[in-house]
Tab-separated table of C-alpha atoms and ligand atoms in Angstrom:
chain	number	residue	atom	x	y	z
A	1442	UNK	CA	58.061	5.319	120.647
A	1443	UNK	CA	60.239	6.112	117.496
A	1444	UNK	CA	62.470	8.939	119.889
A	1445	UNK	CA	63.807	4.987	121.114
A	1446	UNK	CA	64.814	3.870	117.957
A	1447	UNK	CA	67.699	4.770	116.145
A	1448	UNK	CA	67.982	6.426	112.774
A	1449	UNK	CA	68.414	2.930	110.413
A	1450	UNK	CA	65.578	1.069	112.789
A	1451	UNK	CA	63.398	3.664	112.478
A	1452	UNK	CA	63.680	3.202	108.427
A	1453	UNK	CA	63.538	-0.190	109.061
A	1454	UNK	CA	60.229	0.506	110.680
A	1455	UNK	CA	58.586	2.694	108.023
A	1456	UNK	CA	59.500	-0.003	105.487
A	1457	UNK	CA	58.132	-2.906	107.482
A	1458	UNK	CA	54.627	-1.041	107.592
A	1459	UNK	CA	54.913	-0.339	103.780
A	1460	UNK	CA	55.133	-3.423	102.999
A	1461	UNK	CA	52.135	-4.336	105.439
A	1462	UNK	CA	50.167	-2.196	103.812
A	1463	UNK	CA	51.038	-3.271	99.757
A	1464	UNK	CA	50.279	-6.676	101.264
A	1465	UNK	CA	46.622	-5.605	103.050
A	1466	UNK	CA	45.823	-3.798	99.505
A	1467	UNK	CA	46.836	-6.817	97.417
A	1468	UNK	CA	44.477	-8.644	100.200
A	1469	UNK	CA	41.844	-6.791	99.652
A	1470	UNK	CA	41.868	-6.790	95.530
A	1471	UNK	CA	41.948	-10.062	96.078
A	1472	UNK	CA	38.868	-10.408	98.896
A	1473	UNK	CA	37.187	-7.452	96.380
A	1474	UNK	CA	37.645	-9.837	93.266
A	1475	UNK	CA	36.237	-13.333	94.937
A	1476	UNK	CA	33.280	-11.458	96.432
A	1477	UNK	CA	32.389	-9.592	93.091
A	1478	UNK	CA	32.395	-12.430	91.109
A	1479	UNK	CA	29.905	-14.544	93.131
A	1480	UNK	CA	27.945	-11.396	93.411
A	1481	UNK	CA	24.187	-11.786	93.242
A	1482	UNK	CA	23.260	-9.681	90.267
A	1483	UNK	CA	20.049	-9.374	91.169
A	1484	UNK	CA	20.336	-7.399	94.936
A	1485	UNK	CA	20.258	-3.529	94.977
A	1486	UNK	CA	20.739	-3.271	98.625
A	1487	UNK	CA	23.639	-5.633	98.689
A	1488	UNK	CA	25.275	-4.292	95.853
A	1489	UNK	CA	25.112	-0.822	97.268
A	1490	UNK	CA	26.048	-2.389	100.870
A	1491	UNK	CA	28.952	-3.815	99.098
A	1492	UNK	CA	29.984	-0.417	97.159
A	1493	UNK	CA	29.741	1.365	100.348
A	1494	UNK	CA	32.209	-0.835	101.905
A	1495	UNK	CA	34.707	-0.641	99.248
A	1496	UNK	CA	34.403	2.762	98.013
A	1497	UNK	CA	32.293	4.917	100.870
A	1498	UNK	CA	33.930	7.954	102.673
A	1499	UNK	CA	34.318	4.907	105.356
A	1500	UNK	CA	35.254	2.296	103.406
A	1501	UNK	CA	38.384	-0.087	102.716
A	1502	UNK	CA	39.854	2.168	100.065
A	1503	UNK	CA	39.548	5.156	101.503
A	1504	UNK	CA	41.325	3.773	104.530
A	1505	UNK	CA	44.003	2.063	102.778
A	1506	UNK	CA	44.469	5.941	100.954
A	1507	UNK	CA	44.680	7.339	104.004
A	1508	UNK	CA	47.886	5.123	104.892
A	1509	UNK	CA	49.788	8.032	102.005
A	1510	UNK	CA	51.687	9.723	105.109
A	1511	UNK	CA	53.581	6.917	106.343
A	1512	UNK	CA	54.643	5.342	102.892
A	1513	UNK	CA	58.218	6.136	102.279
A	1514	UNK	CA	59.271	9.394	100.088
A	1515	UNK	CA	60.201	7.659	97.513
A	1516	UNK	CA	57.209	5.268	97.332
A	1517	UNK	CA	54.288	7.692	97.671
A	1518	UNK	CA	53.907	7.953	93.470
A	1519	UNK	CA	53.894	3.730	93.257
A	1520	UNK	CA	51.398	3.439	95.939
A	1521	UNK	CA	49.043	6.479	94.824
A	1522	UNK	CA	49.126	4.247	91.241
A	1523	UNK	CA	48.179	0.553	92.815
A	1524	UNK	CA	45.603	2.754	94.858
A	1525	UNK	CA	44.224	4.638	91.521
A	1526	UNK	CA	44.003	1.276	89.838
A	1527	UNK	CA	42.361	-0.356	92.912
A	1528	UNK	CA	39.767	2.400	92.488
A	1529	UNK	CA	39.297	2.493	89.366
A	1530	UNK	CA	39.275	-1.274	89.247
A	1531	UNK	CA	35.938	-1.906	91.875
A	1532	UNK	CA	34.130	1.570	90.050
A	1533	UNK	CA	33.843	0.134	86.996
A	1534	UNK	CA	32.871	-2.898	88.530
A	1535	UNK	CA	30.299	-1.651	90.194
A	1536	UNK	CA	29.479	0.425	87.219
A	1537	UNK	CA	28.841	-2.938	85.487
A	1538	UNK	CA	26.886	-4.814	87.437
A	1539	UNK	CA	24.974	-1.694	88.265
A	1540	UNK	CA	23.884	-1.687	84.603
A	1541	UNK	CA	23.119	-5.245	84.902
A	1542	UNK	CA	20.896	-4.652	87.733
A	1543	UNK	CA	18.912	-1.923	85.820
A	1544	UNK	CA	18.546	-3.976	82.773
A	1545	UNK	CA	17.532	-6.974	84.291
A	1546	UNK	CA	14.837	-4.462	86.387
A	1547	UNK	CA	16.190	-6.034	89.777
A	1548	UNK	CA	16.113	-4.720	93.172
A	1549	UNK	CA	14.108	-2.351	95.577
A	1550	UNK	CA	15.813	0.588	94.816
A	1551	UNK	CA	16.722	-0.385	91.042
A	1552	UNK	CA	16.446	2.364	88.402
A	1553	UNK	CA	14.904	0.888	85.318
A	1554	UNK	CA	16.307	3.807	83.016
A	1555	UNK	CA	14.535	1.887	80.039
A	1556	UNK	CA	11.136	3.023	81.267
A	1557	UNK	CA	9.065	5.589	79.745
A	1558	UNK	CA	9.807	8.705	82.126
A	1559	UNK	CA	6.349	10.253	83.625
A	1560	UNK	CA	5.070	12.572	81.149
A	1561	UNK	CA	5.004	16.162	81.806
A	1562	UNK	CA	1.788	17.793	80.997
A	1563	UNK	CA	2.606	19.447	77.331
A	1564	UNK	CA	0.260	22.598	76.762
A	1565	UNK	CA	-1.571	22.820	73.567
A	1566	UNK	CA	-2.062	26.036	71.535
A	1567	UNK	CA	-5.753	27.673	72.288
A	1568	UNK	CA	-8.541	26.910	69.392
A	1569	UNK	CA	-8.513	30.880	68.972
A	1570	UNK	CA	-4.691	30.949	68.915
A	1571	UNK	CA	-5.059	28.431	66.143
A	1572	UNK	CA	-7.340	29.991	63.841
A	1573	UNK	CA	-5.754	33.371	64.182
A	1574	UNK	CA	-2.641	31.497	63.111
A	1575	UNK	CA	-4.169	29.969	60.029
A	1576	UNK	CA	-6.026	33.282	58.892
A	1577	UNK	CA	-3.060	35.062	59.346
A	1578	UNK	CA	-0.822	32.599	57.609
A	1579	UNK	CA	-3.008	33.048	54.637
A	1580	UNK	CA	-2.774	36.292	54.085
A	1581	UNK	CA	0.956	36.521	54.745
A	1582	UNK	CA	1.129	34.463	51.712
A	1583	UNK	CA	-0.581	37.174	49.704
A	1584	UNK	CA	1.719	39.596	51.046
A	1585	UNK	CA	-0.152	40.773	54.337
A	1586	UNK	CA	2.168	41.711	57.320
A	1587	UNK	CA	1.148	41.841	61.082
A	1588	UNK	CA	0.114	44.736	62.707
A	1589	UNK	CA	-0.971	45.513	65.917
A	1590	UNK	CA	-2.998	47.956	68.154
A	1591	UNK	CA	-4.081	49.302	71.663
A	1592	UNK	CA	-7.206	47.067	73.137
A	1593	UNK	CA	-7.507	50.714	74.756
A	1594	UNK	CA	-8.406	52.832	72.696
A	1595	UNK	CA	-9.881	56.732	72.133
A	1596	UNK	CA	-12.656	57.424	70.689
A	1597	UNK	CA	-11.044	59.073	67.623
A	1598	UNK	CA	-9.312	56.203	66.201
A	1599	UNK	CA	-12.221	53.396	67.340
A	1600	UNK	CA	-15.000	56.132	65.771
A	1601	UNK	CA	-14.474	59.485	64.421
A	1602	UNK	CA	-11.441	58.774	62.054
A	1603	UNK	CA	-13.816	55.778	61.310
A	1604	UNK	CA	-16.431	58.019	60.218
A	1605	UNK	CA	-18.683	57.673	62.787
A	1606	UNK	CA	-19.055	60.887	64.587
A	1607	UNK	CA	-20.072	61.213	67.877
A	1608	UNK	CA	-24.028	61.527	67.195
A	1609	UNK	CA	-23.490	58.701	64.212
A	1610	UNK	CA	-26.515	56.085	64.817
A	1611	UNK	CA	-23.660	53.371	64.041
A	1612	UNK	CA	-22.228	53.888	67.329
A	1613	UNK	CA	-24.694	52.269	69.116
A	1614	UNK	CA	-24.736	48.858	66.938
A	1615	UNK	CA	-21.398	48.654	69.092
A	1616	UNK	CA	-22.190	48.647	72.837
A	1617	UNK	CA	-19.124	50.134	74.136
A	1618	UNK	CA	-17.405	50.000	77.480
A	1619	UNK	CA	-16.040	53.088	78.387
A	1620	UNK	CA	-13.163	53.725	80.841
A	1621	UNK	CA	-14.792	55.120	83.853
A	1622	UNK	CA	-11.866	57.919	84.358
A	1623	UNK	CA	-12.162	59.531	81.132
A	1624	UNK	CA	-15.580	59.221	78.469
A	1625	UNK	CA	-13.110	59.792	75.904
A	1626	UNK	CA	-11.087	56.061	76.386
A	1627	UNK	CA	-13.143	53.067	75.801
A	1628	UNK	CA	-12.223	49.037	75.436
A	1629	UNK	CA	-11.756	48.560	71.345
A	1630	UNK	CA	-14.853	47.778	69.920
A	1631	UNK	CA	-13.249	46.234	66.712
A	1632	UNK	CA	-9.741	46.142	65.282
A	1633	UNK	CA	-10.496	49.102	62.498
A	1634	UNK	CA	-8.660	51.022	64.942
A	1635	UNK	CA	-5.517	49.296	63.809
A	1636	UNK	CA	-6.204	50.953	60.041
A	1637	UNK	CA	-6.235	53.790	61.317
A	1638	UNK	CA	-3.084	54.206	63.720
A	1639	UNK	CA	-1.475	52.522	60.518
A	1640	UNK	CA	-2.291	54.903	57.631
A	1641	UNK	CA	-1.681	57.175	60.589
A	1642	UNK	CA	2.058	56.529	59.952
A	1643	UNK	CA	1.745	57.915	56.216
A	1644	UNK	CA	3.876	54.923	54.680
A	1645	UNK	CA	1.708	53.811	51.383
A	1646	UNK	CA	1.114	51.179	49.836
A	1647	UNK	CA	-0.309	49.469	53.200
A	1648	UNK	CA	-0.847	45.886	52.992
A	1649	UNK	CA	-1.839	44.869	56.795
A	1650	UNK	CA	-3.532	42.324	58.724
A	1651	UNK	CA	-4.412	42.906	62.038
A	1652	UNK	CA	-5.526	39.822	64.609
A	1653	UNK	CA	-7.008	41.048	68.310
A	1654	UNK	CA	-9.249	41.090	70.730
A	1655	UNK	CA	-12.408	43.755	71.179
A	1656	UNK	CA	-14.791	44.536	73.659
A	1657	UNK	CA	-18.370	44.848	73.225
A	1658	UNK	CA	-21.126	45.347	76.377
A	1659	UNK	CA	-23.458	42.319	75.602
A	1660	UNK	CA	-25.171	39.594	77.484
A	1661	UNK	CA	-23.192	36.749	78.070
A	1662	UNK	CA	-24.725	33.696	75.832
A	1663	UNK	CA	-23.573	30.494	74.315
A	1664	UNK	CA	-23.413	32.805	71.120
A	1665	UNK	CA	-22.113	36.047	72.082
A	1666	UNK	CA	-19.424	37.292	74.686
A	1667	UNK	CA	-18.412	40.641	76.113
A	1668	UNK	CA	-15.150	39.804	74.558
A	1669	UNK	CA	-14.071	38.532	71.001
A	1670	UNK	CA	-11.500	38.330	68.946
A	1671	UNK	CA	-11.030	39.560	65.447
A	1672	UNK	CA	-8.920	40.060	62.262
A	1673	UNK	CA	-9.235	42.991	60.486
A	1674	UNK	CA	-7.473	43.808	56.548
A	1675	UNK	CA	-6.367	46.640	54.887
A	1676	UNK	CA	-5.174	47.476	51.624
A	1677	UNK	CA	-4.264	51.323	50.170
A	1678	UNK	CA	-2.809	51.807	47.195
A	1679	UNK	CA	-3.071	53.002	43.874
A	1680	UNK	CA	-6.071	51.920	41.675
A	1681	UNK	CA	-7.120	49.394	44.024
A	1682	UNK	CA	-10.388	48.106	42.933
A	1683	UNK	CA	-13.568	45.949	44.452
A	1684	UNK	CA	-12.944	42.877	41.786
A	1685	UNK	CA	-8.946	42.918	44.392
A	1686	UNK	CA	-11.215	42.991	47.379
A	1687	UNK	CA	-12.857	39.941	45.897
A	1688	UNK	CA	-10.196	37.935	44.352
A	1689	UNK	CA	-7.937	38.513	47.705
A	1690	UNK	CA	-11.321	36.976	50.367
A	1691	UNK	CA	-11.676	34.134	47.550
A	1692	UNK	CA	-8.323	33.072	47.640
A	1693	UNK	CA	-8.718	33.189	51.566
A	1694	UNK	CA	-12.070	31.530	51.601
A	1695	UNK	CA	-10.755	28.728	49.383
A	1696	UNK	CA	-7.406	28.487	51.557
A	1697	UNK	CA	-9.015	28.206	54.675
A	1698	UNK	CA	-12.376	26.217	53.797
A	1699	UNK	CA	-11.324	24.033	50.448
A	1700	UNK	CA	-12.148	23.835	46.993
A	1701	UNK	CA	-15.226	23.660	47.306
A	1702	UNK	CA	-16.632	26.703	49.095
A	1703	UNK	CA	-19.141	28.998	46.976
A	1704	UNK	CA	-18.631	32.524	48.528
A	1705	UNK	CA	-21.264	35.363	47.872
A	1706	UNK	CA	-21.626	39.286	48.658
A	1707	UNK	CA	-24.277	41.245	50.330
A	1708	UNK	CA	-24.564	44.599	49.869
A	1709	UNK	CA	-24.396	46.083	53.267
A	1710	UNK	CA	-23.571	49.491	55.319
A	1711	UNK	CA	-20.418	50.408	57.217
A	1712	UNK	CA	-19.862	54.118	57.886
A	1713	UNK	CA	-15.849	53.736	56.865
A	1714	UNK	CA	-16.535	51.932	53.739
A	1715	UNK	CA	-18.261	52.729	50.574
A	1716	UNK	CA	-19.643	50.704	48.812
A	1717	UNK	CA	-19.728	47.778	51.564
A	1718	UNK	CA	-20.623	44.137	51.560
A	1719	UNK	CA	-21.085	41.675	53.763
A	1720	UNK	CA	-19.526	38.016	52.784
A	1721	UNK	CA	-21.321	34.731	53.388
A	1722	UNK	CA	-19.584	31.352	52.697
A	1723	UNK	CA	-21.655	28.321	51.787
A	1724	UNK	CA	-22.326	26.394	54.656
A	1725	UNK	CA	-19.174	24.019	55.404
A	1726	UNK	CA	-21.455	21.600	57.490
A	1727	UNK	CA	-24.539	20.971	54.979
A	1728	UNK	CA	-22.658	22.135	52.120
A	1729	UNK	CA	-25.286	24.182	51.101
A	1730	UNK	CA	-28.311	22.481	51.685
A	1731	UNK	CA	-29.620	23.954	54.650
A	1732	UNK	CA	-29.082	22.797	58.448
A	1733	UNK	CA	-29.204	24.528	61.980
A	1734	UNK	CA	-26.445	26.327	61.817
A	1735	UNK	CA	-27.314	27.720	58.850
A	1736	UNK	CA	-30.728	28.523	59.848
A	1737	UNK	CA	-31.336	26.631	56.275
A	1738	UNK	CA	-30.369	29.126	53.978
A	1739	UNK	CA	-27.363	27.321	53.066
A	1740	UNK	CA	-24.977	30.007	53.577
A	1741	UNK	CA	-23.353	31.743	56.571
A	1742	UNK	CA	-22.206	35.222	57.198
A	1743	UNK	CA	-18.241	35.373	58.229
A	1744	UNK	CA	-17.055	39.335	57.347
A	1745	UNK	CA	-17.539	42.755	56.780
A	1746	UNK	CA	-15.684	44.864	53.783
A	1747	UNK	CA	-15.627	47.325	51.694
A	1748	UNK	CA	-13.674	49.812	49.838
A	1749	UNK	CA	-12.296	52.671	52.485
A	1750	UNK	CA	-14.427	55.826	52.434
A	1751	UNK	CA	-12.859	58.460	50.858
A	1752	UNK	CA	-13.283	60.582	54.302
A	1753	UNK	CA	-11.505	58.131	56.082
A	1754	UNK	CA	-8.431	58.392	53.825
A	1755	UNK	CA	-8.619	62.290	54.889
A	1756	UNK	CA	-9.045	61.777	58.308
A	1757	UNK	CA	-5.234	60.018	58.202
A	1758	UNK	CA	-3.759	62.562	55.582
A	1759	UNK	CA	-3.808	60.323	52.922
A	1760	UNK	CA	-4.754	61.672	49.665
A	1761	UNK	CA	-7.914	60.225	48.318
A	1762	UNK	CA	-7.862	60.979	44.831
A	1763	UNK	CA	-5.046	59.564	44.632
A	1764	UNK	CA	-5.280	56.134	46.970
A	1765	UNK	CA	-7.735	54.005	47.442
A	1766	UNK	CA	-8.193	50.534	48.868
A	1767	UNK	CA	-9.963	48.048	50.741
A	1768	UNK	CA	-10.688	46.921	54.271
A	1769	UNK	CA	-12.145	44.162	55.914
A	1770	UNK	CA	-12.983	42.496	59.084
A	1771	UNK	CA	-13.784	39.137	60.810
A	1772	UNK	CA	-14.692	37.474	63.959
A	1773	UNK	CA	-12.216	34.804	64.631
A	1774	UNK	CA	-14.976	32.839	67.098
A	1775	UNK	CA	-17.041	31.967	64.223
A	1776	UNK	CA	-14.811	30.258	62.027
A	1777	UNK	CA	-13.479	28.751	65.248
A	1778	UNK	CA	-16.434	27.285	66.263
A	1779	UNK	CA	-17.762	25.526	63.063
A	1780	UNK	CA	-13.948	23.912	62.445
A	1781	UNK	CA	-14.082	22.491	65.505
A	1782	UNK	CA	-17.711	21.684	66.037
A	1783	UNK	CA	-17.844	24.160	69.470
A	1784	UNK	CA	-21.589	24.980	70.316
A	1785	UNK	CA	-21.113	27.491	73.000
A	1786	UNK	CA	-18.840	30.989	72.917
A	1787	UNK	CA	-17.818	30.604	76.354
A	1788	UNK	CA	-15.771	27.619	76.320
A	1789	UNK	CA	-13.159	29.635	74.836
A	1790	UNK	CA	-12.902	31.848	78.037
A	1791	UNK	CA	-13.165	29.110	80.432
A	1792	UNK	CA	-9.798	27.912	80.962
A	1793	UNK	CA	-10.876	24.023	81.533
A	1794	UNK	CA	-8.150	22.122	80.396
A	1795	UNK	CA	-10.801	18.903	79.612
A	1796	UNK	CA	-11.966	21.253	77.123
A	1797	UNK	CA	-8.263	23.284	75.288
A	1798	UNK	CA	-6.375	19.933	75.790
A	1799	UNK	CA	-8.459	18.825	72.500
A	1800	UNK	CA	-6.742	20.745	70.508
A	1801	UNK	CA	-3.469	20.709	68.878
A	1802	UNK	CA	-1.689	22.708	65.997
A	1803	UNK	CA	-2.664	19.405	63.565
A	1804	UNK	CA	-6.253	20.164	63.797
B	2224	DAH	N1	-15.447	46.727	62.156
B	2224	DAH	C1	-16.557	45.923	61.712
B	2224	DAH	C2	-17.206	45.200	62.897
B	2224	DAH	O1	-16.608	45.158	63.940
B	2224	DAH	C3	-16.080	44.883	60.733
B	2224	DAH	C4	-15.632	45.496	59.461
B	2224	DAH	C5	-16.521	45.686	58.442
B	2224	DAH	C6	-14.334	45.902	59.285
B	2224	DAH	C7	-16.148	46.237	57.244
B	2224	DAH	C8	-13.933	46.469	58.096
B	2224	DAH	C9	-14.858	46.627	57.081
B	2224	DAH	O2	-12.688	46.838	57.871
B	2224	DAH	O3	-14.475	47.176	55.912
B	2224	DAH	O4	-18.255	44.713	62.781
């Protein structure tokens, strides 16, 4: 109907319904204000009822905001400000008593942010992971670095440069699985590969530890597995002699077992080492006295070493009468399994979380 009016009523008008409108907001702050106060602190739904009404897309302030287009030119930026602070006003408000609600642990749909969340399932390092992490450690500390190799391996680097040549009895002390493609690639039988493929590289002195896992064709037990894992050492340099070899396990032996470990040396017979030994620890669990584990000698086997045959050297171009050195090796089950009191081989390939969830880096 404004085509009736003329110019000044229709100002006249627009004014009239400004004014309206300041007075339905200051209404409003005013309704907002009583109600808030007398507010029952302790109802979620209400509360959010009462938010929705105020300050939902539907709700009083939106409408009142709404009301922008007919407020006069000059009046827009005063009304967008008592609007603002209206706003701003009943959010933190609400904000407040909110809080108050969550505190206080009120209401149906009440968010007690003080409560312990639900935990999420942390995973826990694998018992192998953790000894392989502690053997490794110690022999960083003596100056060992990390080196790794293929699990699939050739027959050169896994036997021959190991001196065991194809018709060498040795090779069958190591039931090997052989890639069905080729007879010349096989699954690692130990991690002497790793010595090789390293002196391979022709950068002396070597000073290398090498954690993995091997493959050997034997029966399933609860003491042996057609898969293992285990650490293997090398050392080439000049004048390298057996009383290093020794001094270097003891210091490992002591580091990993305690003080009190008594270590002793077998002579034994690897084809890539000459002379070799075989180490034996006194038994952690009876401390010498004889028990099960043992089989009551007091003392249990844990590695293989030796100083590195001459031939071997040769095999990798490296110049024997001039280097020498020592190698090593050792199963990482073992040690595993008398830390943390583990009877059976298999729980370590089992994947039941009752049974890895036991352990953590601590232990
Ligand atoms: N490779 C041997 C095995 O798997 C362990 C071993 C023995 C490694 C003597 C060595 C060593 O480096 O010198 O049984």
């Amino acid at each position: 109907m404004y085509h009736s009016l003329t110019k000044s009523a229709l100002k006249w008008h627009i004014w009239m319904h400004y004014l309206r409108i300041m007075d339905e907001i200051l209404r409003q702050i005013g309704a907002f204000q009583d109600e808030i106060e007398a507010f029952d602190t302790t109802d979620a739904d209400a509360l959010e009822n009462f938010r929705i009404r105020f300050l939902g897309t539907k709700g009083i302030v939106k409408a009142l905001m709404g009301e922008m287009k007919s407020v006069p030119g000059d009046r827009k930026r005063e009304f967008g400000q008592v609007m603002n602070a209206f706003k701003q006003f009943a959010e933190s408000k609400f904000g407040a008593l909110t809080e108050k609600l969550i505190v206080s642990g009120g209401g149906a749909h009440g968010i007690d942010t003080t409560l312990p969340g639900d935990p999420l399932p942390a995973g826990s390092r694998h018992p192998i992971t953790l000894m392989r992490n502690r053997i490794v450690t110690i022999f960083q500390r003596m100056g060992f670095a990390v080196a790794e190799g293929p699990e699939i391996e050739d027959d050169w680097h896994n036997f021959t440069a190991l001196n065991l040549d194809e018709d060498h009895p040795a090779r069958d002390m190591q039931d090997t699985f052989y890639l069905s493609k080729s007879p010349d690639w096989l699954l690692r039988t130990h991690t002497s590969n790793v010595q090789i493929r390293e002196m391979q590289k022709g950068k002396l002195p070597i000073r290398i530890i090498c954690p993995g896992r091997v493959y050997r064709n034997e029966t399933i037990s609860a003491r042996s597995h057609c898969f293992f894992h285990q650490v293997e050492g090398l050392y080439i340099d000049e004048d390298v002699s057996f009383a290093d070899l020794k001094q270097t396990l003891y210091f490992f032996v002591k580091e990993m077992f305690g003080d009190d470990v008594r270590i002793r040396f077998r002579p034994s017979y690897f084809p890539f080492t000459e002379p070799s030994a075989e180490m034996d620890i006194s038994c952690q669990l009876c401390k010498g006295k004889g028990c099960a584990v043992c089989k009551r000698t007091g003392w249990l086997e844990i590695l293989g070493c030796g100083m590195v045959h001459p031939k071997v050297l040769e095999n990798c171009n490296i110049d024997p009468t001039r280097y020498n050195g020592f190698a090593f090796g050792m199963g990482i089950e073992r040690p595993a399994m008398l830390k943390y009191g583990i009877r059976d081989i298999r729980l370590f390939s089992e994947n039941d979380v009752r049974f890895l969830r036991q352990f953590t880096a601590a232990t």
